[in-house]
Coordinates of C-alpha atoms in Angstrom, one line a residue:
Chain A
X1 CA 158.5 75.0 121.9
X2 CA 161.8 73.5 122.9
X3 CA 163.0 76.1 125.6
X4 CA 164.0 74.6 129.1
X5 CA 161.7 76.9 130.7
X6 CA 158.7 77.8 128.5
X7 CA 158.2 81.7 128.0
X8 CA 154.7 82.6 129.0
X9 CA 153.1 85.1 126.6
X10 CA 152.5 88.6 127.7
X11 CA 149.5 89.4 129.5
X12 CA 148.2 92.9 130.4
X13 CA 145.2 93.7 132.5
X14 CA 145.2 96.3 135.2
X15 CA 141.5 95.5 135.6
X16 CA 142.0 91.8 136.5
X17 CA 145.1 92.7 138.5
X18 CA 143.0 95.1 140.7
X19 CA 140.2 92.4 141.2
X20 CA 143.0 89.9 142.2
X21 CA 144.4 92.2 144.8
X22 CA 141.1 92.5 146.4
X23 CA 140.4 88.9 146.4
X24 CA 143.7 88.1 147.8
X25 CA 143.1 90.6 150.8
X26 CA 140.3 88.5 151.9
X27 CA 140.7 85.6 154.1
X28 CA 139.4 82.3 153.1
X29 CA 137.8 80.1 156.0
X30 CA 139.8 77.0 155.0
X31 CA 139.2 75.3 158.3
X32 CA 135.4 75.2 157.5
X33 CA 136.3 73.1 154.6
X34 CA 138.4 70.8 156.4
X35 CA 135.5 70.2 159.0
X36 CA 133.3 69.6 155.8
X37 CA 135.8 67.0 154.8
X38 CA 136.4 68.7 151.5
X39 CA 140.0 69.3 152.7
X40 CA 142.6 66.9 154.3
X41 CA 144.6 68.0 157.3
X42 CA 147.7 68.2 155.1
X43 CA 146.1 70.3 152.5
X44 CA 145.0 72.6 155.2
X45 CA 148.6 73.0 156.4
X46 CA 149.8 73.6 152.9
X47 CA 147.3 76.5 152.5
X48 CA 147.8 77.9 155.8
X49 CA 151.6 77.9 155.6
X50 CA 151.5 79.6 152.2
X51 CA 149.3 82.3 153.3
X52 CA 151.6 83.3 156.2
X53 CA 154.3 84.2 153.7
X54 CA 154.6 87.3 151.8
X55 CA 154.7 86.8 147.9
X56 CA 158.5 87.3 147.7
X57 CA 159.3 84.4 149.8
X58 CA 156.8 82.0 148.3
X59 CA 159.1 80.7 145.6
X60 CA 161.2 78.8 147.9
X61 CA 158.1 76.9 149.1
X62 CA 157.2 76.1 145.6
X63 CA 160.6 74.9 144.8
X64 CA 160.3 72.0 147.1
X65 CA 156.4 71.5 147.5
X66 CA 155.3 72.9 144.0
X67 CA 153.8 69.6 142.8
X68 CA 151.6 69.3 146.0
X69 CA 150.3 72.8 145.7
X70 CA 149.7 72.5 141.9
X71 CA 147.6 69.3 142.7
X72 CA 145.9 70.7 145.5
X73 CA 144.7 73.7 143.7
X74 CA 143.3 71.9 140.7
X75 CA 141.5 69.3 143.0
X76 CA 140.1 72.2 144.9
X77 CA 138.8 73.8 141.7
X78 CA 137.1 70.6 140.8
X79 CA 135.3 70.3 144.2
X80 CA 134.6 73.7 145.1
X81 CA 131.3 75.4 144.3
X82 CA 131.5 78.9 146.1
X83 CA 132.3 81.7 144.0
X84 CA 134.4 83.6 146.4
X85 CA 136.5 80.5 147.3
X86 CA 136.8 79.7 143.5
X87 CA 138.0 83.3 142.9
X88 CA 140.7 82.9 145.8
X89 CA 141.9 79.6 144.4
X90 CA 142.2 81.1 140.7
X91 CA 144.1 84.0 142.3
X92 CA 146.3 81.6 144.2
X93 CA 147.3 79.7 141.0
X94 CA 147.8 83.1 139.0
X95 CA 150.3 84.1 141.9
X96 CA 152.0 80.9 141.8
X97 CA 152.4 81.0 138.0
X98 CA 154.1 84.3 138.3
X99 CA 157.1 82.1 138.6
X100 CA 157.5 80.4 135.2
X101 CA 159.3 77.3 136.6
X102 CA 155.8 76.3 138.2
X103 CA 154.3 76.0 135.0
X104 CA 155.5 72.4 134.1
X105 CA 154.0 71.3 137.5
X106 CA 150.6 72.0 136.2
X107 CA 151.2 70.4 132.9
X108 CA 152.2 67.3 134.7
X109 CA 149.0 66.7 136.4
X110 CA 147.3 64.5 134.0
X111 CA 146.5 61.0 135.2
X112 CA 144.6 58.2 133.9
X113 CA 141.5 58.9 136.1
X114 CA 141.7 62.8 135.2
X115 CA 143.2 62.7 131.9
X116 CA 142.0 66.3 131.1
X117 CA 143.9 67.8 134.1
X118 CA 144.8 70.6 134.7
X119 CA 142.4 71.9 132.2
X120 CA 139.2 70.1 133.0
X121 CA 138.6 71.9 136.4
X122 CA 139.7 75.2 135.1
X123 CA 137.4 74.9 132.1
X124 CA 134.5 74.1 134.5
X125 CA 134.9 77.5 135.9
X126 CA 134.0 79.1 132.6
X127 CA 130.5 78.1 132.9
X128 CA 130.1 79.9 136.3
X129 CA 127.9 83.1 136.1
X130 CA 130.5 85.4 138.0
X131 CA 132.7 87.6 135.7
X132 CA 136.1 87.0 137.6
X133 CA 135.7 83.2 137.6
X134 CA 135.5 83.4 133.8
X135 CA 138.4 86.0 133.3
X136 CA 140.6 84.4 135.9
X137 CA 140.1 80.9 134.3
X138 CA 140.7 82.4 130.9
X139 CA 144.1 83.9 132.0
X140 CA 145.2 80.6 133.5
X141 CA 144.3 78.7 130.4
X142 CA 146.2 81.2 128.3
X143 CA 149.4 80.8 130.3
X144 CA 149.1 76.8 130.6
X145 CA 148.0 76.2 126.9
X146 CA 150.6 78.5 125.3
X147 CA 153.5 76.7 127.2
X148 CA 152.3 73.2 127.2
X149 CA 154.2 70.7 124.9
X150 CA 151.2 68.3 124.8
X151 CA 148.2 68.8 123.0
X152 CA 145.0 70.4 124.8
X153 CA 142.0 67.9 125.2
X154 CA 140.0 68.6 122.0
X155 CA 136.7 67.9 123.8
X156 CA 137.3 71.1 125.9
X157 CA 137.9 73.4 122.8
X158 CA 134.5 74.4 122.0
X159 CA 133.7 75.6 125.6
X160 CA 136.8 77.7 125.5
X161 CA 136.0 79.2 122.2
X162 CA 132.4 79.8 123.0
X163 CA 133.4 81.8 126.2
X164 CA 135.9 83.8 124.3
X165 CA 133.7 84.7 121.4
X166 CA 131.0 85.9 123.9
X167 CA 133.6 88.4 125.2
X168 CA 134.8 89.4 122.0
X169 CA 131.4 90.5 120.8
X170 CA 130.4 92.0 124.1
X171 CA 130.3 95.7 124.9
X172 CA 132.7 95.8 127.9
X173 CA 136.1 96.9 127.0
X174 CA 138.2 95.3 129.8
X175 CA 136.6 92.0 129.1
X176 CA 137.2 92.4 125.3
X177 CA 141.0 93.1 126.3
X178 CA 141.2 89.9 128.3
X179 CA 139.6 87.8 125.7
X180 CA 141.7 88.9 122.9
X181 CA 145.1 88.5 124.8
X182 CA 143.9 84.9 125.8
X183 CA 142.8 84.3 122.1
X184 CA 146.3 85.6 121.1
X185 CA 148.1 83.2 123.5
X186 CA 146.3 80.1 122.4
X187 CA 146.5 80.8 118.7
X188 CA 150.2 80.2 119.2
X189 CA 149.3 76.6 119.1
X190 CA 148.7 75.1 115.8
X191 CA 145.9 73.0 117.3
X192 CA 143.8 75.9 117.9
X193 CA 144.1 77.7 114.5
X194 CA 141.4 75.7 112.4
X195 CA 138.8 75.6 115.4
X196 CA 139.1 79.3 115.9
X197 CA 138.6 79.8 112.2
X198 CA 135.5 77.8 112.3
X199 CA 134.2 79.8 115.3
X200 CA 133.3 82.6 113.1
X201 CA 132.0 85.0 115.8
X202 CA 135.6 85.0 117.3
X203 CA 136.8 86.4 114.1
X204 CA 134.0 88.7 113.4
X205 CA 134.3 90.2 116.9
X206 CA 138.0 91.0 116.4
X207 CA 137.3 92.5 113.0
X208 CA 134.5 94.6 114.2
X209 CA 136.8 96.0 116.9
X210 CA 139.4 96.8 114.3
X211 CA 136.9 98.8 112.5
X212 CA 135.6 100.7 115.5
X213 CA 138.2 100.9 118.1
X214 CA 141.1 103.2 117.5
X215 CA 143.1 102.3 120.6
X216 CA 146.6 101.1 119.4
X217 CA 147.0 98.5 122.2
X218 CA 143.6 96.9 121.3
X219 CA 144.4 97.0 117.5
X220 CA 147.7 95.2 118.3
X221 CA 146.0 92.5 120.2
X222 CA 143.3 92.1 117.5
X223 CA 145.7 92.0 114.5
X224 CA 148.1 89.6 116.5
X225 CA 145.3 87.1 116.6
X226 CA 144.5 87.5 112.8
X227 CA 148.3 87.3 112.1
X228 CA 148.4 84.0 114.0
X229 CA 145.5 82.6 112.2
X230 CA 147.1 83.4 108.8
X231 CA 149.8 80.8 109.4
X232 CA 147.1 78.3 108.7
X233 CA 146.7 77.7 104.7
X234 CA 143.0 77.3 105.0
X235 CA 142.7 80.7 106.7
X236 CA 145.2 82.5 104.3
X237 CA 143.2 81.4 101.4
X238 CA 139.8 82.4 102.7
X239 CA 140.1 85.1 105.2
X240 CA 140.0 87.9 102.8
X241 CA 137.2 86.7 100.8
X242 CA 135.0 86.3 104.1
X243 CA 136.1 89.3 106.0
X244 CA 137.6 91.7 103.6
X245 CA 140.8 91.8 105.7
X246 CA 143.3 93.4 103.4
X247 CA 141.1 96.4 103.2
X248 CA 140.6 96.6 106.9
X249 CA 144.2 96.3 107.7
X250 CA 145.2 98.9 105.1
X251 CA 143.0 101.4 106.7
X252 CA 144.5 100.7 109.9
X253 CA 147.9 100.8 108.6
X254 CA 147.3 104.2 107.1
X255 CA 146.2 105.7 110.3
X256 CA 148.6 103.8 112.5
X257 CA 150.8 105.7 115.0
X258 CA 152.5 103.0 116.9
X259 CA 155.3 101.1 115.2
X260 CA 154.0 97.8 116.7
X261 CA 150.7 98.0 115.0
X262 CA 152.3 98.6 111.6
X263 CA 154.8 95.7 112.3
X264 CA 152.1 93.1 113.1
X265 CA 150.1 94.3 110.0
X266 CA 153.0 93.9 107.7
X267 CA 153.7 90.4 109.3
X268 CA 150.0 89.5 108.3
X269 CA 150.4 90.9 104.8
X270 CA 153.6 88.8 104.5
X271 CA 151.8 85.7 105.5
X272 CA 148.9 86.3 103.0
X273 CA 151.1 86.8 100.1
X274 CA 153.4 83.9 100.8
X275 CA 150.9 81.3 101.8
X276 CA 148.0 82.0 99.6
X277 CA 149.3 84.5 96.8
X278 CA 146.8 83.6 94.3
X279 CA 143.8 84.4 96.4
X280 CA 145.1 87.5 98.0
X281 CA 146.8 89.2 95.2
X282 CA 143.5 90.8 93.8
X283 CA 142.8 92.1 97.2
X284 CA 146.2 93.5 97.5
X285 CA 145.8 95.6 94.3
X286 CA 142.4 96.7 94.8
X287 CA 143.4 98.0 98.4
X288 CA 146.4 99.8 96.8
X289 CA 148.7 98.1 99.2
X290 CA 151.8 98.7 97.0
X291 CA 151.4 102.5 97.2
X292 CA 151.1 102.2 101.0
X293 CA 154.1 100.0 101.3
X294 CA 156.2 102.1 99.2
X295 CA 155.2 105.2 101.3
X296 CA 155.9 103.4 104.5
X297 CA 159.4 102.4 103.2
X298 CA 160.3 106.1 103.4
X299 CA 159.9 106.4 107.0
X300 CA 162.5 105.6 109.8
X301 CA 161.8 102.4 111.3
X302 CA 163.8 100.9 114.2
X303 CA 162.6 97.3 114.0
X304 CA 164.7 95.3 111.6
X305 CA 161.9 92.6 110.9
X306 CA 159.6 95.2 110.1
X307 CA 162.0 96.6 107.5
X308 CA 162.5 93.1 106.1
X309 CA 158.9 92.6 105.7
X310 CA 158.4 96.0 104.1
X311 CA 161.2 95.2 101.6
X312 CA 159.8 91.8 100.9
X313 CA 156.3 93.1 100.4
X314 CA 157.5 95.9 98.0
X315 CA 159.5 93.6 95.8
X316 CA 157.0 90.8 95.7
X317 CA 154.0 93.1 94.9
X318 CA 156.1 94.9 92.2
X319 CA 157.1 91.7 90.6
X320 CA 153.6 90.2 90.8
X321 CA 152.3 93.3 89.1
X322 CA 154.5 93.0 86.3
X323 CA 153.6 89.4 86.0
X324 CA 149.9 90.1 86.0
X325 CA 149.8 92.5 83.1
X326 CA 151.3 89.9 80.4
X327 CA 149.2 89.1 77.4
X328 CA 149.1 85.5 78.1
X329 CA 147.7 86.0 81.8
X330 CA 145.1 88.0 80.0
X331 CA 144.1 85.2 77.5
X332 CA 143.9 82.7 80.3
X333 CA 141.8 84.9 82.3
X334 CA 139.4 85.3 79.3
X335 CA 139.4 81.6 78.8
X336 CA 138.6 80.7 82.3
X337 CA 135.7 83.2 82.2
X338 CA 136.5 84.5 85.6
X339 CA 137.3 88.1 85.0
X340 CA 138.3 90.2 88.1
X341 CA 139.5 93.7 88.1
X342 CA 143.1 92.8 87.9
X343 CA 145.8 95.4 87.0
X344 CA 145.7 94.1 83.4
X345 CA 142.2 95.6 82.7
X346 CA 142.9 98.9 84.3
X347 CA 146.3 99.5 82.9
X348 CA 146.4 101.7 80.0
X349 CA 149.9 100.6 79.1
X350 CA 148.6 97.0 78.5
X351 CA 146.1 98.0 76.3
X352 CA 148.4 100.3 74.3
X353 CA 150.9 97.5 73.8
X354 CA 148.5 94.7 73.2
X355 CA 145.3 96.4 71.8
X356 CA 146.2 95.2 68.3
X357 CA 147.3 91.7 69.4
X358 CA 143.8 91.1 71.0
X359 CA 142.1 91.7 67.8
X360 CA 144.5 89.9 65.5
X361 CA 146.2 87.0 67.1
X362 CA 144.7 83.6 66.2
X363 CA 142.2 85.3 64.1
X364 CA 141.1 87.4 66.9
X365 CA 140.3 84.7 69.2
X366 CA 140.7 86.9 72.2
X367 CA 138.2 89.4 71.0
X368 CA 135.7 86.6 70.2
X369 CA 136.0 85.3 73.6
X370 CA 135.5 88.7 75.0
X371 CA 132.4 89.1 73.1
X372 CA 131.2 85.7 74.1
X373 CA 131.6 86.4 77.5
X374 CA 129.6 89.8 77.2
X375 CA 126.7 87.6 75.6
X376 CA 126.7 84.6 77.8
X377 CA 127.9 85.5 81.3
X378 CA 125.3 86.1 84.0
X379 CA 127.8 87.7 86.4
X380 CA 127.5 91.5 86.6
X381 CA 131.2 91.7 87.6
X382 CA 132.3 89.8 84.5
X383 CA 129.7 91.8 82.3
X384 CA 131.1 95.1 83.6
X385 CA 134.8 94.1 82.9
X386 CA 134.1 92.6 79.6
X387 CA 132.3 95.7 78.5
X388 CA 135.0 97.8 79.6
X389 CA 137.6 95.8 77.9
X390 CA 135.6 96.2 74.7
X391 CA 136.0 99.8 75.1
X392 CA 139.6 99.6 75.6
X393 CA 139.9 97.3 72.5
X394 CA 137.9 99.8 70.3
X395 CA 140.3 102.5 71.6
X396 CA 143.6 100.8 71.0
X397 CA 142.7 98.0 68.6
X398 CA 143.2 99.9 65.3
X399 CA 140.8 100.7 62.5
X400 CA 139.0 97.5 62.1
X401 CA 138.3 97.3 65.8
X402 CA 134.9 98.8 65.7
X403 CA 134.1 96.6 62.6
X404 CA 135.2 93.5 64.4
X405 CA 132.9 94.1 67.2
X406 CA 129.9 94.8 65.0
X407 CA 130.5 91.5 63.1
X408 CA 130.4 89.6 66.1
X409 CA 127.2 91.0 67.1
X410 CA 128.9 92.8 70.1
X411 CA 127.3 96.2 69.3
X412 CA 123.9 94.7 69.8
X413 CA 124.7 93.2 73.0
X414 CA 126.4 96.3 74.2
X415 CA 123.4 98.4 73.7
X416 CA 121.2 95.8 75.4
X417 CA 123.4 95.9 78.2
X418 CA 123.0 99.6 78.8
X419 CA 119.6 98.8 80.2
X420 CA 120.9 95.9 82.6
X421 CA 119.9 96.0 86.1
X422 CA 123.4 96.4 87.5
X423 CA 124.6 100.1 87.5
X424 CA 128.2 99.2 86.8
X425 CA 127.3 97.0 83.9
X426 CA 125.2 100.0 82.5
X427 CA 128.0 102.4 82.9
X428 CA 130.7 100.4 81.2
X429 CA 128.3 99.4 78.6
X430 CA 127.5 103.1 78.0
X431 CA 131.1 104.1 77.9
X432 CA 132.1 101.4 75.4
X433 CA 128.9 102.2 73.2
X434 CA 130.1 105.8 73.2
X435 CA 133.4 104.7 71.8
X436 CA 131.9 102.5 69.3
X437 CA 129.8 105.2 68.1
X438 CA 131.8 108.2 67.9
X439 CA 134.0 109.1 65.1
X440 CA 136.9 110.2 67.3
X441 CA 137.9 107.7 69.6
Chain B
X1 CA 164.0 126.5 144.1
X2 CA 160.4 126.2 143.2
X3 CA 158.9 122.7 143.7
X4 CA 155.7 123.2 142.0
X5 CA 155.5 121.0 139.0
X6 CA 158.4 118.9 140.0
X7 CA 157.5 115.4 141.3
X8 CA 158.4 114.4 144.9
X9 CA 160.2 110.9 145.5
X10 CA 157.1 108.7 145.5
X11 CA 155.7 110.1 142.3
X12 CA 159.1 109.7 140.7
X13 CA 159.2 106.1 141.9
X14 CA 155.6 105.5 140.5
X15 CA 156.4 107.1 137.3
X16 CA 159.6 104.9 136.7
X17 CA 157.6 101.8 137.7
X18 CA 155.1 102.6 135.0
X19 CA 157.9 103.2 132.5
X20 CA 159.7 99.8 133.2
X21 CA 156.5 98.1 133.1
X22 CA 155.7 99.6 129.7
X23 CA 159.2 98.9 128.3
X24 CA 158.7 95.3 129.7
X25 CA 155.3 94.8 128.0
X26 CA 156.7 96.1 124.7
X27 CA 159.7 93.7 124.9
X28 CA 157.5 90.7 125.7
X29 CA 155.2 91.4 122.9
X30 CA 158.1 91.6 120.5
X31 CA 159.6 88.5 122.1
X32 CA 156.3 86.6 121.6
X33 CA 156.4 87.6 117.9
X34 CA 159.9 86.4 117.4
X35 CA 159.1 83.0 119.2
X36 CA 156.1 82.5 116.8
X37 CA 157.9 83.1 113.8
X38 CA 160.8 80.8 114.9
X39 CA 158.3 78.1 115.8
X40 CA 156.8 78.3 112.4
X41 CA 160.0 78.3 110.6
X42 CA 161.2 75.3 112.6
X43 CA 158.2 73.4 111.7
X44 CA 158.7 74.2 108.0
X45 CA 162.3 73.2 108.2
X46 CA 161.6 70.0 110.1
X47 CA 158.8 69.0 107.6
X48 CA 161.0 69.5 104.7
X49 CA 163.9 67.5 106.3
X50 CA 161.7 64.7 107.2
X51 CA 160.4 64.7 103.8
X52 CA 163.7 64.6 102.3
X53 CA 165.0 61.8 104.5
X54 CA 161.8 59.5 103.9
X55 CA 162.2 60.0 100.2
X56 CA 165.8 59.0 100.6
X57 CA 164.8 55.9 102.7
X58 CA 162.2 54.9 100.1
X59 CA 164.8 55.1 97.4
X60 CA 167.2 53.0 99.5
X61 CA 164.7 50.4 100.0
X62 CA 163.6 50.2 96.4
X63 CA 167.1 49.7 95.4
X64 CA 167.4 46.7 97.8
X65 CA 164.1 45.4 96.9
X66 CA 165.4 45.6 93.1
X67 CA 168.6 43.7 94.2
X68 CA 166.8 41.1 96.0
X69 CA 164.4 40.6 93.0
X70 CA 167.3 40.3 90.5
X71 CA 169.1 37.8 92.9
X72 CA 165.9 35.6 93.1
X73 CA 165.6 35.8 89.4
X74 CA 169.1 34.7 89.0
X75 CA 168.7 31.8 91.5
X76 CA 165.4 30.6 89.9
X77 CA 166.9 30.7 86.3
X78 CA 170.0 28.8 87.6
X79 CA 167.8 26.3 89.3
X80 CA 165.7 25.9 86.0
X81 CA 168.7 25.3 83.9
X82 CA 170.1 22.8 86.5
X83 CA 167.0 20.8 86.4
X84 CA 166.9 21.0 82.6
X85 CA 170.3 19.6 82.4
X86 CA 169.5 16.9 84.8
X87 CA 166.5 16.0 82.6
X88 CA 168.7 16.0 79.5
X89 CA 171.4 14.1 81.2
X90 CA 168.8 11.4 82.2
X91 CA 167.6 11.1 78.7
X92 CA 171.1 10.8 77.5
X93 CA 171.9 8.1 79.8
X94 CA 168.7 6.2 78.8
X95 CA 169.6 6.6 75.3
X96 CA 173.0 5.2 75.9
X97 CA 171.6 2.1 77.5
X98 CA 169.6 1.7 74.5
X99 CA 172.5 1.8 72.3
X100 CA 174.5 -0.5 74.3
X101 CA 171.7 -3.0 73.9
X102 CA 171.6 -2.5 70.2
X103 CA 175.3 -3.1 70.1
X104 CA 175.0 -6.5 71.2
X105 CA 172.8 -7.7 68.5
X106 CA 173.8 -10.0 65.5
X107 CA 175.7 -8.6 62.7
X108 CA 175.1 -7.6 59.1
X109 CA 177.6 -7.5 56.5
X110 CA 177.9 -5.4 53.4
X111 CA 180.5 -5.1 50.9
X112 CA 182.7 -3.0 48.6
X113 CA 184.8 -3.8 45.5
X114 CA 188.0 -5.4 45.9
X115 CA 187.9 -4.8 49.6
X116 CA 190.1 -6.0 52.2
X117 CA 187.6 -6.8 55.1
X118 CA 188.9 -6.3 58.4
X119 CA 187.1 -8.1 60.9
X120 CA 187.1 -9.7 64.1
X121 CA 189.0 -13.1 64.2
X122 CA 186.1 -15.0 65.5
X123 CA 183.9 -13.7 62.6
X124 CA 186.2 -14.9 60.0
X125 CA 184.1 -17.9 59.0
X126 CA 181.0 -15.8 59.1
X127 CA 182.7 -13.2 57.0
X128 CA 183.8 -15.7 54.4
X129 CA 180.7 -17.1 53.9
X130 CA 179.0 -13.7 53.8
X131 CA 181.5 -12.4 51.4
X132 CA 181.0 -14.9 48.9
X133 CA 177.3 -14.4 49.1
X134 CA 177.7 -10.9 48.7
X135 CA 180.2 -11.1 45.8
X136 CA 177.5 -12.9 43.9
X137 CA 175.0 -10.2 44.4
X138 CA 177.3 -7.4 43.6
X139 CA 178.0 -9.2 40.4
X140 CA 174.4 -9.1 39.7
X141 CA 173.9 -5.7 40.5
X142 CA 176.9 -4.1 39.1
X143 CA 178.4 -6.5 36.7
X144 CA 181.8 -6.4 38.2
X145 CA 183.9 -8.8 39.7
X146 CA 185.3 -8.2 43.0
X147 CA 187.9 -9.8 45.1
X148 CA 187.9 -10.1 48.5
X149 CA 190.6 -10.5 50.9
X150 CA 190.3 -11.1 54.6
X151 CA 192.1 -9.5 57.7
X152 CA 191.2 -10.3 61.1
X153 CA 192.2 -7.2 62.7
X154 CA 189.4 -5.7 64.5
X155 CA 189.4 -5.9 68.1
X156 CA 187.5 -8.9 69.6
X157 CA 185.4 -7.2 72.0
X158 CA 183.9 -4.6 69.3
X159 CA 180.6 -5.1 68.1
X160 CA 181.5 -6.8 65.1
X161 CA 180.8 -6.1 61.3
X162 CA 183.6 -5.0 58.9
X163 CA 185.8 -2.2 57.9
X164 CA 186.4 -2.4 54.1
X165 CA 189.3 -0.8 52.9
X166 CA 190.9 -0.5 49.3
X167 CA 193.9 0.5 47.6
X168 CA 196.1 -0.5 50.3
X169 CA 194.1 1.1 53.1
X170 CA 193.6 4.6 51.4
X171 CA 189.9 4.4 51.2
X172 CA 187.9 3.0 54.2
X173 CA 184.3 2.4 54.8
X174 CA 183.8 1.8 58.2
X175 CA 180.8 -0.4 58.4
X176 CA 181.3 -1.7 61.9
X177 CA 178.0 -1.9 63.8
X178 CA 179.4 0.6 66.2
X179 CA 180.0 3.0 63.6
X180 CA 176.6 2.4 62.1
X181 CA 175.1 2.8 65.6
X182 CA 176.9 6.0 65.9
X183 CA 175.4 7.4 62.9
X184 CA 172.0 6.2 63.8
X185 CA 172.3 7.7 67.2
X186 CA 172.6 11.2 65.8
X187 CA 170.3 10.8 62.9
X188 CA 167.5 9.2 64.8
X189 CA 167.4 11.2 67.9
X190 CA 164.2 13.1 67.0
X191 CA 162.2 10.0 66.4
X192 CA 163.7 8.4 69.3
X193 CA 162.8 11.2 71.5
X194 CA 159.3 11.1 70.2
X195 CA 159.2 7.4 70.8
X196 CA 160.8 7.5 74.3
X197 CA 159.3 10.7 75.8
X198 CA 156.2 11.7 74.0
X199 CA 155.7 14.9 72.3
X200 CA 157.2 18.2 73.6
X201 CA 154.2 20.2 74.9
X202 CA 156.0 23.4 74.3
X203 CA 156.7 22.8 70.6
X204 CA 154.1 24.2 68.0
X205 CA 155.7 23.5 64.6
X206 CA 156.5 20.2 63.1
X207 CA 158.0 19.6 59.8

């Protein structure tokens, strides 16, 4: 973030704007505060002179006295308790920040006595019971955090995230919309990515919304947050395992009407594939992303970045697919004992070409491994895959295949597995036993 | 002209504002995406360059360290050699002192057949006396007669002793003390060393 004037992230909430207008139309009795010694005479003057000017002329005042106003507002937030006054100050700050050049004035407020400024007093408002106090503060935090070159005080992070996750999991849509945009704004800072990842409710709130809310704008906001998270390697490696994200995104992509939703989904895929390919490739294949991407390529897109991402995904997935169906990969998978439904197992081509090799190379090492896995593994997934593979081997492995399996006691084991508790295991064991028994394969 | 269905100016303005706001929102969202991607790429590039440069700096300092180490080794070796030389020199000087002392000792004579004994002038009586005694012994030992003639040709300040020559100076046996001492110096060095300086702690094998 090295721009001369930091660009604030976009924020759209007619709901909040409405409320702000109402609040601004009320008059705050500042004189009363001065009498109660909460305001000095100068500060009172500052407030009154500003309120006399219409919005359009205020920027000249801020140009000269900006720092004093910034300090005044934050001090007020620190001292005030009354809800409607807090609301007024929050709106005032928001109006001031509409001019981006005022943003650094707030960043500069940190002092030795108040090192957390300007954030401390704003975060304090998050614990108020009143809705606008929370939403308004969150909006301010979004703008200030996203543009601040300095790090955000880490002691305040949990409060902010707790507040956000409450709104993301709540039922009221306008509040969800504010929270998702604020989350998107702060996730632009690396500092927040791991804490948000650890705050699981935040992410589950987003994923839930993706599954239930068809509104494209809401989808865009939710997916943007996920996209920003995936820049962090820890997230890229684990997010699919935990939240099944590739499948969710693929569903959204299939039904997406708006280009920007597709755009941000593709960017997320891009991150997952580039930063953590090994962990995410199986998911990509299971969710059949390659066919989707190929279909999408035929459409006419106006965004260059989108087209680039599309091409990248297409080539990358294609190459990986080729790479994954080699014989050596298959052997190493067998040796590791961690069988997954990778393309190798499903591709008929692979078995046609390599069926004989599996039985013959190195004295049938591969087939021995397979039968061993069948005998010793406890995982239903591995058992199903091993059973399925044995069936394929019998089909393509040549005349001796059935004999080999019987010799290794594979036949007995397969029949045992037909009574296994897991239905998938039973199914594959049945299919393979059929092949074993029948005269015509 | 029918106006039903057409918008009046206010409504047109509102619609335009809405469209402007919409376009602006879309643009800002895309701008945000671009900014985020740019920031990430910047971070990656920066990390790469920092790593490259710190590797380069490490390599440079490793080279410097090696050079310094070599330089130190050289100077250490030089100093060791210099001190060894000094020790040897000191020993040599000591040895020469001893030989000088030995040179000043009293003489011994030996003889050859039909020799011309060149000797120091001041030794001539001594030599003559010694020569006759020697001749006698020679006769006893070898049964030969020998004739001795005398020549006082040696320098006066040499250590004394004789140089016997025969057949008109064609064969010479240099038996001056100096010569004998010289031979001794070289041959007896090992034993001298042992007597003067003690055993060498680094030496393992002795014949």
